[in-house]
Amino acid sequence: MFLCWTRTVALLAIPLVTTACIGAEIDDEADEELEEPIGEAEGAVVAGNGALSNIINRNALLSGALTPSLLGANALKPSALSAAALAAIQDPGPQGTLSRQLLQYVVSCALRPDQSFSFTWTDSGGTSRQETYSGYLGIVDWWVYGPLTDPFYQRYISACLAARTNYYGVPVMISLRASQVSMGSSWNERSTYSVREGAFWGNLFTSTPYLRACHSPAGVARARALKRDCAAGHIKPDPGTGAPITEPCGPIALAGSCDTVCEAVVADGGFYSQCLDNPAISSSARTDVVITSFLPP
């Protein structure tokens, strides 16, 4: 069973597939669709090479492209979208590419596998394109009936998007686990994805969107070996000195070690239960809307 909608310990193996570095050039042909689930591990699914790392960079969030806050203002179905949101996903230019890619991942995180979002748009050559984005995680499957105004669920969709973002375009199967929303669960998955990578949280639906991540020290080497950089940050040479520096994945601010900024790991599932919402300004304000990512050993 891929999903088990209860409010208990949760985990789900999903892929992380994104394009190259944050802010890279956008390919107008990069509207790959999410693929169907495969049987590599219970709860596993493979997503296409969508440019999620490009979608949530600051330029995309603050530009005319579709934003999570614009999507959240209405029900997540074509007939309910605002004129601005509909225009964004039907735009034949680069901004339209970003908007469609964001929508594709939002639908995947929010809706169930038996739900989908379909619409048409016309490309720059005058060809009509039919798009259908399938749901998978089902975090807020009721979003098709009304706007997403509850900050609790806004944060879970945001954390889902952050956890599925990477610096590279390399497919990596990951397991996501959380304390409040269930996303499927099995002992086999826990044993298959046993390396704790880090945690993700934030809210992209507010007027000041933000995302944060922390890393599990014991999982950094494995994450880097698998080309997963957004929990611990991407290492690159300093342009001036050549010394190695660490940079975040776009707006995903690096909070350091999860062992420092998060509560003790919950024994059942191994995920972080709470993290400092903004360690830079408060050592006490915490959020319990956190998604922890796990990797295969």
Short mmCIF file of C-alpha atoms in Angstrom, two decimals:
data_model
loop_
_atom_site.label_atom_id
_atom_site.label_comp_id
_atom_site.label_asym_id
_atom_site.label_seq_id
_atom_site.Cartn_x
_atom_site.Cartn_y
_atom_site.Cartn_z
CA MET A 1 0.00 0.00 0.00
CA PHE A 2 1.56 3.27 -1.04
CA LEU A 3 -0.41 5.53 1.28
CA CYS A 4 -1.92 5.03 4.70
CA TRP A 5 -3.78 8.14 5.77
CA THR A 6 -3.40 8.22 9.55
CA ARG A 7 -1.84 10.74 11.88
CA THR A 8 0.94 8.50 13.12
CA VAL A 9 4.54 7.75 12.27
CA ALA A 10 4.99 7.98 8.51
CA LEU A 11 7.46 7.31 5.80
CA LEU A 12 7.45 7.08 2.05
CA ALA A 13 10.15 6.24 -0.44
CA ILE A 14 10.04 8.74 -3.26
CA PRO A 15 12.66 9.95 -5.69
CA LEU A 16 14.50 13.14 -5.80
CA VAL A 17 15.08 14.15 -9.40
CA THR A 18 15.89 17.71 -10.29
CA THR A 19 17.99 19.57 -12.78
CA ALA A 20 21.42 21.06 -12.24
CA CYS A 21 22.34 24.00 -10.03
CA ILE A 22 19.95 26.56 -8.67
CA GLY A 23 19.40 29.40 -11.10
CA ALA A 24 20.61 27.43 -14.12
CA GLU A 25 19.22 28.15 -17.56
CA ILE A 26 15.74 26.74 -17.99
CA ASP A 27 15.12 24.41 -20.89
CA ASP A 28 11.75 25.10 -22.48
CA GLU A 29 11.48 21.38 -23.23
CA ALA A 30 11.99 20.34 -19.60
CA ASP A 31 8.33 19.64 -18.81
CA GLU A 32 8.88 15.95 -18.10
CA GLU A 33 5.98 14.17 -16.46
CA LEU A 34 6.15 12.12 -13.28
CA GLU A 35 6.46 8.46 -14.10
CA GLU A 36 4.31 5.70 -12.72
CA PRO A 37 5.22 3.88 -9.48
CA ILE A 38 7.63 0.98 -9.80
CA GLY A 39 8.20 -2.03 -7.60
CA GLU A 40 11.76 -1.45 -6.39
CA ALA A 41 10.64 -0.92 -2.79
CA GLU A 42 7.31 -0.63 -1.07
CA GLY A 43 6.14 2.93 -1.34
CA ALA A 44 8.69 3.72 -4.04
CA VAL A 45 7.95 5.89 -7.03
CA VAL A 46 10.14 7.45 -9.68
CA ALA A 47 9.58 11.04 -10.78
CA GLY A 48 10.71 12.54 -14.07
CA ASN A 49 13.60 15.00 -14.40
CA GLY A 50 11.60 18.07 -13.41
CA ALA A 51 13.49 21.28 -12.62
CA LEU A 52 12.31 21.61 -9.03
CA SER A 53 15.59 23.19 -7.96
CA ASN A 54 14.96 25.96 -10.47
CA ILE A 55 11.31 26.36 -9.48
CA ILE A 56 11.84 27.31 -5.85
CA ASN A 57 14.82 29.60 -6.27
CA ARG A 58 14.21 33.19 -5.25
CA ASN A 59 13.86 34.45 -8.81
CA ALA A 60 11.01 32.05 -9.53
CA LEU A 61 9.26 32.77 -6.24
CA LEU A 62 9.39 36.53 -6.61
CA SER A 63 8.90 36.80 -10.35
CA GLY A 64 5.76 36.53 -12.43
CA ALA A 65 5.87 32.72 -12.44
CA LEU A 66 3.26 30.75 -10.53
CA THR A 67 3.92 30.75 -6.78
CA PRO A 68 2.65 28.43 -4.02
CA SER A 69 0.77 31.34 -2.41
CA LEU A 70 -1.07 31.99 -5.69
CA LEU A 71 -1.98 28.30 -5.94
CA GLY A 72 -3.06 28.09 -2.31
CA ALA A 73 -5.63 30.87 -2.68
CA ASN A 74 -8.03 28.55 -4.53
CA ALA A 75 -8.94 24.89 -4.85
CA LEU A 76 -6.33 22.77 -6.63
CA LYS A 77 -8.32 22.06 -9.77
CA PRO A 78 -8.35 23.79 -13.19
CA SER A 79 -11.84 25.21 -12.89
CA ALA A 80 -11.01 26.91 -9.59
CA LEU A 81 -7.72 28.58 -10.49
CA SER A 82 -7.57 32.35 -10.52
CA ALA A 83 -7.07 34.07 -13.87
CA ALA A 84 -3.48 34.88 -12.85
CA ALA A 85 -2.68 31.26 -11.95
CA LEU A 86 -4.24 29.92 -15.14
CA ALA A 87 -2.32 32.45 -17.23
CA ALA A 88 0.91 31.40 -15.49
CA ILE A 89 0.58 27.70 -16.32
CA GLN A 90 -0.52 28.45 -19.90
CA ASP A 91 2.34 30.87 -20.59
CA PRO A 92 4.38 29.50 -23.56
CA GLY A 93 7.58 31.19 -22.37
CA PRO A 94 10.22 30.31 -19.75
CA GLN A 95 8.02 31.53 -16.90
CA GLY A 96 5.33 29.13 -18.04
CA THR A 97 7.85 26.28 -17.92
CA LEU A 98 8.64 27.15 -14.30
CA SER A 99 4.96 27.41 -13.44
CA ARG A 100 4.07 24.04 -14.93
CA GLN A 101 7.01 22.35 -13.22
CA LEU A 102 6.03 23.81 -9.85
CA LEU A 103 2.42 22.72 -10.35
CA GLN A 104 3.55 19.21 -11.28
CA TYR A 105 5.43 18.74 -8.01
CA VAL A 106 2.75 20.43 -5.91
CA VAL A 107 0.15 18.03 -7.32
CA SER A 108 2.45 15.07 -6.65
CA CYS A 109 2.89 16.08 -3.01
CA ALA A 110 -0.69 17.16 -2.38
CA LEU A 111 -3.03 14.73 -4.15
CA ARG A 112 -3.59 10.96 -4.06
CA PRO A 113 -2.60 8.61 -6.90
CA ASP A 114 -6.24 8.43 -8.05
CA GLN A 115 -6.40 12.23 -8.38
CA SER A 116 -4.91 14.36 -11.13
CA PHE A 117 -4.80 17.87 -12.55
CA SER A 118 -5.36 18.28 -16.32
CA PHE A 119 -5.23 21.37 -18.51
CA THR A 120 -4.20 22.55 -21.97
CA TRP A 121 -1.88 25.29 -23.12
CA THR A 122 -0.55 26.50 -26.47
CA ASP A 123 3.19 26.60 -27.10
CA SER A 124 5.08 29.34 -28.94
CA GLY A 125 4.65 27.44 -32.21
CA GLY A 126 0.86 27.41 -31.91
CA THR A 127 0.61 23.71 -30.95
CA SER A 128 -1.94 22.82 -28.27
CA ARG A 129 -0.44 20.79 -25.42
CA GLN A 130 -2.39 18.57 -23.04
CA GLU A 131 -0.95 18.23 -19.54
CA THR A 132 -2.02 15.76 -16.83
CA TYR A 133 -0.20 15.74 -13.50
CA SER A 134 -0.92 12.81 -11.20
CA GLY A 135 -1.04 12.96 -7.42
CA TYR A 136 0.91 10.61 -5.23
CA LEU A 137 1.57 11.47 -1.57
CA GLY A 138 -1.94 12.69 -0.77
CA ILE A 139 -0.85 15.08 1.99
CA VAL A 140 -3.79 17.42 1.33
CA ASP A 141 -6.08 15.53 -1.05
CA TRP A 142 -8.99 17.74 0.06
CA TRP A 143 -7.29 20.76 -1.57
CA VAL A 144 -9.37 20.06 -4.71
CA TYR A 145 -12.45 21.25 -2.77
CA GLY A 146 -11.20 24.55 -1.35
CA PRO A 147 -8.20 26.85 -0.77
CA LEU A 148 -5.15 25.78 1.20
CA THR A 149 -5.28 28.27 4.08
CA ASP A 150 -4.24 26.07 7.01
CA PRO A 151 -0.56 26.85 7.84
CA PHE A 152 -0.11 23.30 9.14
CA TYR A 153 -0.68 21.80 5.69
CA GLN A 154 0.99 24.68 3.88
CA ARG A 155 4.14 23.78 5.81
CA TYR A 156 3.90 20.10 4.93
CA ILE A 157 3.59 20.81 1.21
CA SER A 158 6.53 23.22 1.50
CA ALA A 159 8.64 20.64 3.33
CA CYS A 160 7.74 18.03 0.72
CA LEU A 161 8.95 20.32 -2.08
CA ALA A 162 12.15 21.15 -0.21
CA ALA A 163 12.95 17.51 0.54
CA ARG A 164 12.60 16.65 -3.15
CA THR A 165 14.97 19.39 -4.28
CA ASN A 166 18.58 18.69 -5.19
CA TYR A 167 21.57 20.47 -6.70
CA TYR A 168 22.07 17.81 -9.36
CA GLY A 169 19.93 16.09 -12.00
CA VAL A 170 20.71 12.61 -10.69
CA PRO A 171 17.76 10.33 -9.78
CA VAL A 172 17.98 9.33 -6.10
CA MET A 173 15.43 7.19 -4.30
CA ILE A 174 14.67 8.61 -0.85
CA SER A 175 12.34 7.84 2.04
CA LEU A 176 10.43 10.69 3.67
CA ARG A 177 9.19 10.40 7.24
CA ALA A 178 7.18 12.73 9.45
CA SER A 179 5.44 12.78 12.81
CA GLN A 180 2.05 14.26 11.94
CA VAL A 181 1.04 13.29 8.39
CA SER A 182 1.28 9.69 7.25
CA MET A 183 2.74 9.01 3.82
CA GLY A 184 2.87 5.22 3.78
CA SER A 185 4.84 2.92 6.09
CA SER A 186 6.58 -0.45 6.15
CA TRP A 187 9.41 -2.13 8.01
CA ASN A 188 10.93 -3.10 4.65
CA GLU A 189 11.19 0.54 3.64
CA ARG A 190 12.84 1.51 6.90
CA SER A 191 15.45 -1.18 6.45
CA THR A 192 15.96 -0.34 2.77
CA TYR A 193 16.38 3.40 3.46
CA SER A 194 18.35 3.41 6.70
CA VAL A 195 20.71 6.38 6.32
CA ARG A 196 19.22 9.52 7.85
CA GLU A 197 20.14 12.48 5.62
CA GLY A 198 18.51 15.48 7.26
CA ALA A 199 15.30 17.43 7.75
CA PHE A 200 13.35 20.11 5.85
CA TRP A 201 10.76 22.67 6.92
CA GLY A 202 9.33 26.10 6.05
CA ASN A 203 6.36 27.76 4.39
CA LEU A 204 6.23 28.82 0.74
CA PHE A 205 2.64 30.02 0.96
CA THR A 206 3.25 33.13 3.08
CA SER A 207 4.02 36.66 1.94
CA THR A 208 7.62 36.02 3.01
CA PRO A 209 8.25 32.43 1.84
CA TYR A 210 11.13 30.50 3.41
CA LEU A 211 12.63 27.03 3.53
CA ARG A 212 15.23 25.56 5.88
CA ALA A 213 17.20 22.35 6.12
CA CYS A 214 19.57 20.67 8.51
CA HIS A 215 21.81 17.64 8.05
CA SER A 216 22.41 14.49 10.04
CA PRO A 217 26.22 14.39 10.54
CA ALA A 218 26.36 10.62 10.13
CA GLY A 219 24.63 10.83 6.74
CA VAL A 220 26.60 13.61 5.04
CA ALA A 221 29.17 11.36 3.33
CA ARG A 222 26.48 9.06 1.94
CA ALA A 223 24.35 11.99 0.80
CA ARG A 224 27.26 13.55 -1.08
CA ALA A 225 28.14 10.19 -2.63
CA LEU A 226 24.59 10.00 -3.99
CA LYS A 227 24.71 13.63 -5.22
CA ARG A 228 22.34 14.87 -2.52
CA ASP A 229 23.52 18.29 -1.35
CA CYS A 230 20.58 20.33 -0.08
CA ALA A 231 20.58 19.19 3.57
CA ALA A 232 24.28 19.88 4.20
CA GLY A 233 24.84 22.35 1.35
CA HIS A 234 26.75 22.24 -1.91
CA ILE A 235 30.54 22.46 -1.67
CA LYS A 236 32.32 24.48 -4.34
CA PRO A 237 35.59 26.42 -4.61
CA ASP A 238 35.60 30.06 -3.59
CA PRO A 239 35.92 32.17 -6.79
CA GLY A 240 38.63 34.28 -5.19
CA THR A 241 40.72 31.92 -3.08
CA GLY A 242 39.80 28.49 -4.40
CA ALA A 243 39.10 27.34 -0.86
CA PRO A 244 36.02 25.12 -0.45
CA ILE A 245 32.85 26.93 0.59
CA THR A 246 29.35 25.65 1.27
CA GLU A 247 26.34 27.19 -0.44
CA PRO A 248 22.63 26.46 0.02
CA CYS A 249 20.26 25.17 -2.65
CA GLY A 250 18.59 28.45 -3.58
CA PRO A 251 16.32 29.65 -0.77
CA ILE A 252 16.78 26.52 1.39
CA ALA A 253 18.71 28.14 4.24
CA LEU A 254 21.18 25.84 5.97
CA ALA A 255 20.52 25.43 9.69
CA GLY A 256 23.55 23.23 10.42
CA SER A 257 23.46 19.91 12.22
CA CYS A 258 20.02 18.47 12.95
CA ASP A 259 21.47 17.15 16.22
CA THR A 260 21.85 20.78 17.31
CA VAL A 261 18.66 22.40 15.99
CA CYS A 262 16.15 19.52 16.23
CA GLU A 263 14.63 17.45 19.00
CA ALA A 264 15.80 13.91 19.66
CA VAL A 265 14.95 11.46 16.90
CA VAL A 266 11.73 9.50 17.40
CA ALA A 267 12.63 5.84 17.87
CA ASP A 268 9.82 4.51 15.67
CA GLY A 269 10.87 5.61 12.19
CA GLY A 270 13.98 7.56 13.14
CA PHE A 271 12.73 10.99 12.10
CA TYR A 272 13.19 14.37 13.77
CA SER A 273 10.09 15.45 15.68
CA GLN A 274 10.76 19.19 16.03
CA CYS A 275 13.30 21.72 14.77
CA LEU A 276 14.06 25.36 15.52
CA ASP A 277 11.94 27.30 13.07
CA ASN A 278 14.62 29.95 12.58
CA PRO A 279 17.83 29.17 14.52
CA ALA A 280 19.34 32.50 13.45
CA ILE A 281 16.88 34.54 15.53
CA SER A 282 15.46 32.20 18.19
CA SER A 283 16.78 29.27 20.20
CA SER A 284 13.33 28.34 21.49
CA ALA A 285 10.67 28.80 18.77
CA ARG A 286 10.16 25.39 17.18
CA THR A 287 8.10 23.81 14.43
CA ASP A 288 6.82 20.25 14.52
CA VAL A 289 5.99 20.31 10.80
CA VAL A 290 9.23 18.69 9.67
CA ILE A 291 10.00 16.07 7.04
CA THR A 292 13.08 13.89 7.52
CA SER A 293 14.75 12.29 4.49
CA PHE A 294 16.46 8.89 4.44
CA LEU A 295 18.79 7.31 1.89
CA PRO A 296 19.78 3.76 0.98
CA PRO A 297 23.09 2.62 2.57
#
